[in-house]
mmCIF file of C-alpha atoms in Angstrom:
data_model
loop_
_atom_site.group_PDB
_atom_site.id
_atom_site.type_symbol
_atom_site.label_atom_id
_atom_site.label_comp_id
_atom_site.label_asym_id
_atom_site.label_seq_id
_atom_site.Cartn_x
_atom_site.Cartn_y
_atom_site.Cartn_z
ATOM 1 C CA MET A 285 -14.127 13.341 4.085
ATOM 2 C CA PRO A 286 -12.964 10.943 6.939
ATOM 3 C CA GLU A 287 -9.792 9.059 7.436
ATOM 4 C CA VAL A 288 -9.823 6.337 10.004
ATOM 5 C CA LYS A 289 -6.642 5.637 11.958
ATOM 6 C CA LEU A 290 -6.195 3.043 14.602
ATOM 7 C CA VAL A 291 -3.196 3.132 16.916
ATOM 8 C CA ASN A 292 -2.227 0.038 18.968
ATOM 9 C CA ILE A 293 -5.798 -0.980 19.448
ATOM 10 C CA THR A 294 -6.141 -3.909 21.916
ATOM 11 C CA LYS A 295 -9.188 -5.625 23.433
ATOM 12 C CA ARG A 296 -9.124 -8.448 25.882
ATOM 13 C CA TYR A 297 -11.967 -10.702 27.098
ATOM 14 C CA GLY A 298 -10.225 -12.555 30.094
ATOM 15 C CA ARG A 299 -7.325 -14.488 28.584
ATOM 16 C CA ILE A 300 -8.633 -14.121 25.078
ATOM 17 C CA ILE A 301 -7.000 -11.257 23.075
ATOM 18 C CA ALA A 302 -9.606 -10.279 20.477
ATOM 19 C CA ASN A 303 -7.482 -7.479 19.193
ATOM 20 C CA ASP A 304 -3.743 -7.310 19.705
ATOM 21 C CA HIS A 305 -1.972 -3.914 19.210
ATOM 22 C CA ILE A 306 -3.635 -3.212 15.832
ATOM 23 C CA ASN A 307 -2.268 -0.388 13.768
ATOM 24 C CA LEU A 308 -4.267 0.562 10.531
ATOM 25 C CA THR A 309 -5.193 3.669 8.596
ATOM 26 C CA ILE A 310 -8.145 3.579 6.190
ATOM 27 C CA LYS A 311 -7.706 6.496 3.761
ATOM 28 C CA ASP A 312 -10.458 9.040 2.754
ATOM 29 C CA ARG A 313 -12.793 7.522 0.191
ATOM 30 C CA GLU A 314 -11.191 4.137 0.414
ATOM 31 C CA TYR A 315 -13.123 0.888 0.418
ATOM 32 C CA VAL A 316 -11.377 -1.665 2.664
ATOM 33 C CA SER A 317 -12.295 -5.105 3.706
ATOM 34 C CA ILE A 318 -11.308 -7.113 6.594
ATOM 35 C CA ILE A 319 -11.230 -10.897 6.188
ATOM 36 C CA GLY A 320 -9.841 -13.777 8.487
ATOM 37 C CA PRO A 321 -10.839 -16.966 10.004
ATOM 38 C CA SER A 322 -13.799 -17.054 12.464
ATOM 39 C CA GLY A 323 -12.722 -15.492 15.819
ATOM 40 C CA CYS A 324 -9.724 -13.621 14.384
ATOM 41 C CA GLY A 325 -11.179 -10.327 15.924
ATOM 42 C CA LYS A 326 -12.445 -8.625 12.753
ATOM 43 C CA THR A 327 -16.027 -7.907 14.074
ATOM 44 C CA THR A 328 -14.596 -6.571 17.474
ATOM 45 C CA LEU A 329 -12.331 -4.289 15.514
ATOM 46 C CA ILE A 330 -15.243 -2.678 13.539
ATOM 47 C CA LYS A 331 -17.289 -2.273 16.666
ATOM 48 C CA ILE A 332 -14.516 -0.508 18.325
ATOM 49 C CA ILE A 333 -14.385 2.088 15.440
ATOM 50 C CA ALA A 334 -18.098 2.367 15.760
ATOM 51 C CA GLY A 335 -18.019 2.911 19.360
ATOM 52 C CA ILE A 336 -20.052 -0.066 20.347
ATOM 53 C CA ILE A 337 -17.210 -1.590 22.125
ATOM 54 C CA LYS A 338 -14.305 0.404 24.038
ATOM 55 C CA PRO A 339 -10.732 -0.856 23.507
ATOM 56 C CA ASP A 340 -8.568 -1.604 26.517
ATOM 57 C CA GLU A 341 -5.683 0.060 24.962
ATOM 58 C CA GLY A 342 -5.029 2.445 22.042
ATOM 59 C CA GLU A 343 -6.624 5.294 20.132
ATOM 60 C CA VAL A 344 -9.222 5.556 17.430
ATOM 61 C CA TYR A 345 -9.094 8.674 15.198
ATOM 62 C CA ILE A 346 -11.697 9.579 12.805
ATOM 63 C CA ASN A 347 -10.954 12.601 10.484
ATOM 64 C CA GLY A 348 -7.991 13.315 12.807
ATOM 65 C CA LYS A 349 -10.099 13.492 15.942
ATOM 66 C CA LEU A 350 -9.724 11.080 18.820
ATOM 67 C CA VAL A 351 -12.978 9.567 19.426
ATOM 68 C CA ASN A 352 -12.481 6.999 22.238
ATOM 69 C CA ASP A 353 -14.878 8.629 24.441
ATOM 70 C CA THR A 354 -17.237 9.908 21.788
ATOM 71 C CA PRO A 355 -20.596 8.112 21.768
ATOM 72 C CA ILE A 356 -21.662 6.145 18.535
ATOM 73 C CA GLU A 357 -24.363 8.602 17.670
ATOM 74 C CA ASP A 358 -21.852 11.405 17.551
ATOM 75 C CA ARG A 359 -19.120 9.624 15.545
ATOM 76 C CA GLY A 360 -20.791 10.450 12.160
ATOM 77 C CA ILE A 361 -20.996 7.038 10.880
ATOM 78 C CA GLY A 362 -23.488 4.792 9.255
ATOM 79 C CA TYR A 363 -23.436 1.071 10.372
ATOM 80 C CA VAL A 364 -24.995 -1.859 8.452
ATOM 81 C CA PHE A 365 -25.454 -5.055 10.406
ATOM 82 C CA GLN A 366 -25.420 -8.732 9.196
ATOM 83 C CA ASN A 367 -28.846 -9.414 10.968
ATOM 84 C CA ILE A 368 -30.992 -6.840 8.936
ATOM 85 C CA ALA A 369 -32.405 -4.845 11.804
ATOM 86 C CA LEU A 370 -35.477 -3.136 10.319
ATOM 87 C CA PHE A 371 -38.516 -2.154 12.443
ATOM 88 C CA PRO A 372 -40.984 -4.863 11.418
ATOM 89 C CA HIS A 373 -44.099 -2.630 12.059
ATOM 90 C CA MET A 374 -42.716 0.035 9.669
ATOM 91 C CA THR A 375 -42.768 0.324 5.860
ATOM 92 C CA VAL A 376 -39.547 0.801 3.919
ATOM 93 C CA TRP A 377 -40.271 4.479 3.705
ATOM 94 C CA ASP A 378 -40.774 4.918 7.494
ATOM 95 C CA ASN A 379 -37.685 2.707 8.287
ATOM 96 C CA ILE A 380 -35.472 4.889 5.949
ATOM 97 C CA ILE A 381 -36.823 8.166 7.269
ATOM 98 C CA TYR A 382 -36.816 7.386 10.915
ATOM 99 C CA GLY A 383 -33.319 8.560 11.701
ATOM 100 C CA PRO A 384 -33.628 12.075 10.454
ATOM 101 C CA LYS A 385 -36.924 12.344 12.134
ATOM 102 C CA VAL A 386 -35.861 11.440 15.579
ATOM 103 C CA LYS A 387 -32.779 13.721 15.148
ATOM 104 C CA GLY A 388 -35.175 16.483 14.504
ATOM 105 C CA TYR A 389 -34.575 17.165 10.913
ATOM 106 C CA PRO A 390 -37.128 19.556 9.316
ATOM 107 C CA LEU A 391 -39.823 17.317 7.604
ATOM 108 C CA GLU A 392 -39.351 18.556 4.031
ATOM 109 C CA GLU A 393 -35.528 18.121 4.322
ATOM 110 C CA ALA A 394 -36.016 14.596 5.681
ATOM 111 C CA GLU A 395 -38.275 13.556 3.079
ATOM 112 C CA ASN A 396 -36.063 14.965 0.159
ATOM 113 C CA LEU A 397 -33.161 13.012 1.635
ATOM 114 C CA ALA A 398 -35.188 9.990 1.830
ATOM 115 C CA ARG A 399 -36.409 10.231 -1.808
ATOM 116 C CA GLU A 400 -32.663 10.825 -2.971
ATOM 117 C CA THR A 401 -31.452 7.766 -1.079
ATOM 118 C CA ILE A 402 -34.346 5.527 -2.153
ATOM 119 C CA GLU A 403 -33.669 6.613 -5.931
ATOM 120 C CA MET A 404 -30.046 5.752 -5.480
ATOM 121 C CA ILE A 405 -30.560 2.471 -3.789
ATOM 122 C CA LYS A 406 -33.207 1.569 -6.426
ATOM 123 C CA ILE A 407 -35.961 0.461 -4.198
ATOM 124 C CA SER A 408 -38.701 3.049 -5.090
ATOM 125 C CA ALA A 409 -41.266 0.418 -5.959
ATOM 126 C CA LYS A 410 -41.100 -1.124 -2.558
ATOM 127 C CA ILE A 411 -41.436 2.054 -0.249
ATOM 128 C CA ASP A 412 -44.951 1.084 0.865
ATOM 129 C CA SER A 413 -44.008 -2.567 1.803
ATOM 130 C CA TYR A 414 -43.241 -3.984 5.222
ATOM 131 C CA PRO A 415 -39.905 -5.895 5.957
ATOM 132 C CA ASP A 416 -41.625 -9.289 5.943
ATOM 133 C CA GLU A 417 -43.000 -8.622 2.515
ATOM 134 C CA LEU A 418 -39.418 -8.050 1.110
ATOM 135 C CA SER A 419 -36.781 -10.404 -0.313
ATOM 136 C CA GLY A 420 -33.455 -10.687 1.754
ATOM 137 C CA GLY A 421 -31.772 -8.466 -0.851
ATOM 138 C CA THR A 422 -34.332 -5.722 -0.590
ATOM 139 C CA GLN A 423 -34.391 -5.781 3.160
ATOM 140 C CA GLN A 424 -30.510 -5.320 3.235
ATOM 141 C CA LYS A 425 -30.881 -2.502 0.536
ATOM 142 C CA THR A 426 -33.190 -0.860 2.854
ATOM 143 C CA ALA A 427 -30.779 -1.203 5.752
ATOM 144 C CA VAL A 428 -28.092 0.431 3.575
ATOM 145 C CA ALA A 429 -30.393 3.221 2.758
ATOM 146 C CA ARG A 430 -31.182 3.760 6.329
ATOM 147 C CA ALA A 431 -27.463 3.997 7.150
ATOM 148 C CA LEU A 432 -26.940 6.408 4.339
ATOM 149 C CA MET A 433 -29.727 8.640 5.612
ATOM 150 C CA SER A 434 -27.373 9.998 8.350
ATOM 151 C CA ARG A 435 -25.398 11.515 5.512
ATOM 152 C CA SER A 436 -22.102 10.358 7.257
ATOM 153 C CA SER A 437 -19.268 9.937 5.208
ATOM 154 C CA LEU A 438 -17.975 6.785 6.843
ATOM 155 C CA LEU A 439 -19.817 3.499 6.271
ATOM 156 C CA LEU A 440 -19.183 0.504 8.467
ATOM 157 C CA LEU A 441 -20.526 -2.967 7.117
ATOM 158 C CA ASP A 442 -20.465 -5.714 9.445
ATOM 159 C CA GLU A 443 -21.084 -8.923 7.420
ATOM 160 C CA PRO A 444 -23.832 -6.957 5.457
ATOM 161 C CA LEU A 445 -24.462 -9.905 3.128
ATOM 162 C CA GLY A 446 -23.818 -12.955 5.299
ATOM 163 C CA ALA A 447 -27.543 -13.784 5.661
ATOM 164 C CA LEU A 448 -28.228 -13.634 1.979
ATOM 165 C CA ASP A 449 -28.139 -16.428 -0.742
ATOM 166 C CA LEU A 450 -25.367 -16.524 -3.110
ATOM 167 C CA LYS A 451 -26.904 -14.944 -6.118
ATOM 168 C CA VAL A 452 -28.408 -12.064 -4.165
ATOM 169 C CA ARG A 453 -24.935 -11.483 -2.408
ATOM 170 C CA THR A 454 -23.182 -11.367 -5.779
ATOM 171 C CA VAL A 455 -25.415 -8.761 -7.120
ATOM 172 C CA LEU A 456 -25.722 -6.666 -4.002
ATOM 173 C CA ARG A 457 -22.141 -6.423 -3.047
ATOM 174 C CA TYR A 458 -21.401 -4.516 -6.460
ATOM 175 C CA GLU A 459 -24.298 -2.298 -5.838
ATOM 176 C CA ILE A 460 -22.950 -1.318 -2.292
ATOM 177 C CA ARG A 461 -19.616 -0.508 -3.786
ATOM 178 C CA ARG A 462 -21.199 1.641 -6.511
ATOM 179 C CA ILE A 463 -23.164 3.570 -3.855
ATOM 180 C CA VAL A 464 -19.988 4.045 -1.794
ATOM 181 C CA LYS A 465 -17.997 5.212 -4.735
ATOM 182 C CA ASP A 466 -20.818 7.522 -6.184
ATOM 183 C CA LEU A 467 -21.257 9.180 -2.802
ATOM 184 C CA GLY A 468 -17.397 9.490 -2.136
ATOM 185 C CA LEU A 469 -17.709 7.603 1.072
ATOM 186 C CA THR A 470 -15.060 5.875 3.139
ATOM 187 C CA ALA A 471 -16.028 2.280 3.748
ATOM 188 C CA LEU A 472 -14.758 -0.569 6.085
ATOM 189 C CA HIS A 473 -16.412 -3.969 5.303
ATOM 190 C CA VAL A 474 -16.031 -7.022 7.525
ATOM 191 C CA THR A 475 -16.873 -10.376 5.741
ATOM 192 C CA HIS A 476 -15.892 -14.001 5.857
ATOM 193 C CA ASP A 477 -16.239 -14.205 2.004
ATOM 194 C CA GLN A 478 -12.973 -13.914 0.445
ATOM 195 C CA GLU A 479 -14.306 -13.628 -3.121
ATOM 196 C CA GLU A 480 -16.619 -10.833 -1.958
ATOM 197 C CA ALA A 481 -13.670 -8.842 -0.421
ATOM 198 C CA MET A 482 -11.338 -9.335 -3.369
ATOM 199 C CA SER A 483 -13.809 -8.309 -5.960
ATOM 200 C CA ILE A 484 -15.136 -5.086 -4.393
ATOM 201 C CA SER A 485 -12.232 -3.731 -2.328
ATOM 202 C CA ASP A 486 -9.536 -1.213 -2.993
ATOM 203 C CA ARG A 487 -7.467 -2.931 -0.109
ATOM 204 C CA VAL A 488 -7.932 -6.134 1.867
ATOM 205 C CA VAL A 489 -6.701 -6.623 5.373
ATOM 206 C CA VAL A 490 -6.074 -10.167 6.432
ATOM 207 C CA MET A 491 -6.373 -11.010 10.160
ATOM 208 C CA ARG A 492 -5.528 -13.889 12.340
ATOM 209 C CA LYS A 493 -5.624 -14.404 15.949
ATOM 210 C CA GLY A 494 -6.355 -10.724 16.779
ATOM 211 C CA ARG A 495 -3.514 -9.407 14.575
ATOM 212 C CA ILE A 496 -3.109 -8.067 11.130
ATOM 213 C CA VAL A 497 -1.214 -10.547 9.059
ATOM 214 C CA GLU A 498 -1.009 -8.559 5.874
ATOM 215 C CA ALA A 499 -2.795 -5.798 4.043
ATOM 216 C CA GLY A 500 -2.807 -4.879 0.453
ATOM 217 C CA ARG A 501 -4.560 -4.406 -2.867
ATOM 218 C CA PRO A 502 -6.566 -7.556 -3.810
ATOM 219 C CA LEU A 503 -4.211 -8.477 -6.904
ATOM 220 C CA GLU A 504 -1.165 -8.100 -4.749
ATOM 221 C CA LEU A 505 -2.411 -10.373 -2.117
ATOM 222 C CA TYR A 506 -3.499 -12.958 -4.640
ATOM 223 C CA MET A 507 -0.542 -12.831 -6.960
ATOM 224 C CA ARG A 508 2.406 -11.857 -4.477
ATOM 225 C CA PRO A 509 1.376 -12.550 -0.870
ATOM 226 C CA LYS A 510 4.083 -11.739 1.525
ATOM 227 C CA ARG A 511 3.069 -14.297 4.182
ATOM 228 C CA LEU A 512 2.444 -17.942 3.881
ATOM 229 C CA PHE A 513 -0.855 -17.630 5.869
ATOM 230 C CA THR A 514 -2.119 -15.224 3.284
ATOM 231 C CA ALA A 515 -1.103 -17.530 0.331
ATOM 232 C CA ASN A 516 -3.196 -20.262 2.027
ATOM 233 C CA PHE A 517 -6.151 -18.156 3.154
ATOM 234 C CA VAL A 518 -6.703 -15.991 0.236
ATOM 235 C CA GLY A 519 -7.639 -18.248 -2.632
ATOM 236 C CA GLU A 520 -6.026 -21.670 -3.058
ATOM 237 C CA ALA A 521 -2.425 -22.655 -3.152
ATOM 238 C CA ASN A 522 -0.199 -25.751 -3.277
ATOM 239 C CA PHE A 523 2.701 -26.081 -0.835
ATOM 240 C CA LEU A 524 5.956 -27.979 -0.970
ATOM 241 C CA THR A 525 9.066 -27.936 1.056
ATOM 242 C CA GLY A 526 12.657 -27.825 -0.088
ATOM 243 C CA GLU A 527 16.051 -26.288 -0.099
ATOM 244 C CA ILE A 528 17.593 -23.605 -2.252
ATOM 245 C CA SER A 529 20.219 -25.433 -4.253
ATOM 246 C CA ARG A 530 21.300 -22.394 -6.307
ATOM 247 C CA VAL A 531 20.751 -18.577 -6.572
ATOM 248 C CA ALA A 532 21.466 -16.884 -9.847
ATOM 249 C CA GLU A 533 20.904 -13.453 -11.492
ATOM 250 C CA ASN A 534 17.446 -14.522 -12.810
ATOM 251 C CA GLY A 535 16.259 -16.397 -9.833
ATOM 252 C CA SER A 536 16.843 -19.626 -7.849
ATOM 253 C CA ILE A 537 16.576 -23.214 -8.016
ATOM 254 C CA ILE A 538 14.704 -25.294 -5.365
ATOM 255 C CA ASP A 539 15.526 -28.875 -4.600
ATOM 256 C CA LEU A 540 12.348 -30.639 -3.577
ATOM 257 C CA GLY A 541 13.792 -34.038 -3.036
ATOM 258 C CA ASN A 542 12.971 -37.241 -4.945
ATOM 259 C CA ASN A 543 15.022 -35.881 -7.954
ATOM 260 C CA MET A 544 12.642 -32.901 -8.401
ATOM 261 C CA LYS A 545 13.694 -29.366 -8.847
ATOM 262 C CA LEU A 546 11.865 -26.227 -9.647
ATOM 263 C CA ALA A 547 13.043 -22.746 -10.776
ATOM 264 C CA SER A 548 11.671 -19.567 -9.452
ATOM 265 C CA THR A 549 12.257 -15.934 -10.288
ATOM 266 C CA ASP A 550 12.594 -15.221 -6.632
ATOM 267 C CA LYS A 551 16.241 -14.692 -5.399
ATOM 268 C CA SER A 552 15.611 -13.389 -1.821
ATOM 269 C CA ARG A 553 16.653 -16.584 -0.117
ATOM 270 C CA ARG A 554 20.187 -17.955 0.115
ATOM 271 C CA ALA A 555 21.710 -21.236 -1.041
ATOM 272 C CA GLY A 556 21.235 -24.071 1.498
ATOM 273 C CA GLU A 557 18.159 -22.375 3.108
ATOM 274 C CA ARG A 558 15.133 -24.529 3.794
ATOM 275 C CA VAL A 559 12.160 -22.963 2.178
ATOM 276 C CA VAL A 560 8.436 -23.556 1.362
ATOM 277 C CA ILE A 561 7.203 -22.922 -2.241
ATOM 278 C CA ALA A 562 3.624 -22.115 -3.125
ATOM 279 C CA PHE A 563 1.930 -21.909 -6.442
ATOM 280 C CA ARG A 564 -1.780 -21.395 -7.400
ATOM 281 C CA PRO A 565 -3.662 -24.342 -8.908
ATOM 282 C CA GLU A 566 -4.759 -22.442 -11.976
ATOM 283 C CA PHE A 567 -1.310 -21.449 -12.811
ATOM 284 C CA VAL A 568 -0.190 -25.186 -13.410
ATOM 285 C CA ALA A 569 -0.388 -26.631 -16.906
ATOM 286 C CA ILE A 570 -0.503 -30.296 -17.712
ATOM 287 C CA ARG A 571 2.168 -31.837 -20.172
ATOM 288 C CA ARG A 572 2.730 -35.304 -21.400
ATOM 289 C CA GLU A 573 6.451 -34.619 -21.924
ATOM 290 C CA LYS A 574 9.197 -33.093 -19.808
ATOM 291 C CA GLY A 575 9.313 -29.296 -19.998
ATOM 292 C CA LYS A 576 11.718 -26.488 -18.597
ATOM 293 C CA ASN A 577 10.016 -26.408 -15.255
ATOM 294 C CA THR A 578 8.044 -29.551 -14.754
ATOM 295 C CA LEU A 579 7.417 -32.228 -12.035
ATOM 296 C CA PRO A 580 6.417 -35.741 -12.819
ATOM 297 C CA GLY A 581 3.139 -36.961 -11.212
ATOM 298 C CA ARG A 582 0.219 -39.363 -11.578
ATOM 299 C CA ILE A 583 -3.494 -38.370 -11.665
ATOM 300 C CA ILE A 584 -5.261 -39.830 -8.576
ATOM 301 C CA ASN A 585 -8.440 -37.898 -8.622
ATOM 302 C CA ILE A 586 -10.603 -35.766 -11.226
ATOM 303 C CA ILE A 587 -13.549 -33.648 -10.315
ATOM 304 C CA TYR A 588 -15.507 -31.965 -13.234
ATOM 305 C CA SER A 589 -17.016 -28.721 -12.157
ATOM 306 C CA GLY A 590 -18.647 -26.621 -14.936
ATOM 307 C CA ASN A 591 -15.965 -25.794 -17.520
ATOM 308 C CA LEU A 592 -13.155 -26.771 -15.041
ATOM 309 C CA LEU A 593 -11.459 -29.903 -14.330
ATOM 310 C CA ARG A 594 -9.897 -30.275 -10.719
ATOM 311 C CA LEU A 595 -7.135 -32.704 -10.622
ATOM 312 C CA THR A 596 -5.369 -34.131 -7.770
ATOM 313 C CA ILE A 597 -1.768 -35.115 -8.769
ATOM 314 C CA GLU A 598 0.501 -37.332 -6.595
ATOM 315 C CA LEU A 599 4.103 -36.522 -6.857
ATOM 316 C CA PRO A 600 7.162 -38.825 -6.271
ATOM 317 C CA GLY A 601 7.474 -39.221 -2.482
ATOM 318 C CA GLY A 602 3.755 -39.155 -1.969
ATOM 319 C CA ASN A 603 2.891 -35.259 -1.960
ATOM 320 C CA GLU A 604 -0.206 -34.251 -3.489
ATOM 321 C CA ILE A 605 -0.966 -31.111 -5.412
ATOM 322 C CA THR A 606 -4.194 -29.688 -7.098
ATOM 323 C CA VAL A 607 -4.363 -28.475 -10.671
ATOM 324 C CA LYS A 608 -7.189 -26.443 -12.076
ATOM 325 C CA LYS A 609 -7.706 -26.941 -15.855
ATOM 326 C CA THR A 610 -10.124 -25.174 -18.208
ATOM 327 C CA ILE A 611 -12.017 -27.585 -20.416
ATOM 328 C CA ARG A 612 -11.670 -26.701 -24.068
ATOM 329 C CA SER A 613 -13.724 -28.087 -26.901
ATOM 330 C CA GLY A 614 -11.911 -30.992 -28.872
ATOM 331 C CA GLU A 615 -9.338 -31.292 -26.209
ATOM 332 C CA THR A 616 -8.265 -34.730 -25.113
ATOM 333 C CA PHE A 617 -9.219 -35.136 -21.327
ATOM 334 C CA PRO A 618 -6.660 -36.445 -18.738
ATOM 335 C CA ARG A 619 -7.366 -39.890 -17.423
ATOM 336 C CA LEU A 620 -7.454 -41.234 -13.957
ATOM 337 C CA GLY A 621 -4.189 -42.912 -13.210
ATOM 338 C CA GLU A 622 -2.356 -41.250 -16.167
ATOM 339 C CA ARG A 623 1.361 -40.261 -15.682
ATOM 340 C CA ILE A 624 1.815 -36.700 -16.606
ATOM 341 C CA MET A 625 4.101 -33.816 -16.145
ATOM 342 C CA VAL A 626 2.913 -30.526 -14.290
ATOM 343 C CA ASP A 627 4.420 -27.411 -15.558
ATOM 344 C CA ILE A 628 4.662 -24.377 -13.401
ATOM 345 C CA PRO A 629 6.000 -21.138 -14.894
ATOM 346 C CA PRO A 630 8.973 -19.805 -12.709
ATOM 347 C CA GLU A 631 7.227 -16.427 -12.076
ATOM 348 C CA ASN A 632 4.400 -18.239 -10.309
ATOM 349 C CA VAL A 633 6.600 -20.183 -7.971
ATOM 350 C CA LEU A 634 6.517 -18.126 -4.751
ATOM 351 C CA VAL A 635 9.214 -18.912 -2.114
ATOM 352 C CA TYR A 636 9.036 -18.469 1.673
ATOM 353 C CA GLN A 637 11.353 -19.129 4.610
ATOM 354 C CA TYR A 638 10.454 -22.168 6.281
ATOM 355 C CA PRO A 639 8.473 -21.255 9.392
ATOM 356 C CA GLU A 640 9.977 -21.846 12.812
ATOM 357 C CA GLY A 641 6.833 -23.503 14.062
ATOM 358 C CA GLY A 642 6.426 -25.810 11.087
ATOM 359 C CA LEU A 643 4.301 -25.489 8.129
ATOM 360 C CA HIS A 644 1.134 -26.904 9.398
ATOM 361 C CA LYS A 645 1.050 -24.572 12.318
ATOM 362 C CA GLU A 646 1.827 -21.503 10.021
ATOM 363 C CA LEU A 647 -1.203 -22.469 7.727
ATOM 364 C CA SER A 648 -3.543 -23.491 10.445
ATOM 365 C CA LEU A 649 -6.886 -21.346 10.570
ATOM 366 C CA ASP A 650 -7.107 -22.018 14.472
#
């Protein structure tokens, strides 16, 4: 089974550096997703692995073999595109069996492979249909089946669900993961959908401006991101600037100005250091009295969204934070203009060094 290793991969288009000395290893049978802002280089990277694009510098290894000069058809990969590239004049069956037939597989072997794959993908009822007779989800299932027919153990998925509607995407992403895991494949999945990546991946790679910002398990990236950009890009977070006023055995105290202080279990920074704190909106509680780790504020906006309230809170000094609150039966709703206290558990207050280029530049998606 294949391991993919990228060593100092660099790709330039004139002055634009699409990939900038990228080093990444995708382990055997691992499901890895790459996310990042538009233009960050994630699609370029997957095409370099596939052999569609050749890097200017660096090496690509698949299963320990250098493949820089190996044609795409000899790399042993299955590739699924965003634009569902099926032959419109062929049925589902003919699309799926096409690859083995042109490669010269014996007919009986090709047909057995096709039947196994169709059963696994669960599209047996549609094998006589043409692409324009299928839903978007079934078309993409057919494209996945065709990629699997190569019986390669490395599957590359380039925005495979981007053209589908939300409900179909949500169902199909779990189906693809199930297939990958059932077959014991190694998969690399490029997507712009953070929720998609976080929900199906063993590991997520975050890219920005041609570089890898951070990689880790989904829960790690969400709960304890190492970089400010990751905290901002993955999910949603509030950011406030301050200064470490005290570091103790159980954590630190951050002075936010305007007579506001917060405690954090983080003790990696030193007293007097300028910092940025981050915390997720769903980890903030609303109180009507002062608590151990609270900030005063005033509700300036309320948005109802299903069973959630999304509150915008103005803090002393004018900074605004977002709070997400689950609606519970019989509970008194907060009111617009109400003065409240926001309670943030110290373990959910993340502390970062203040970036040299400023907070806005560090968080920017450009």
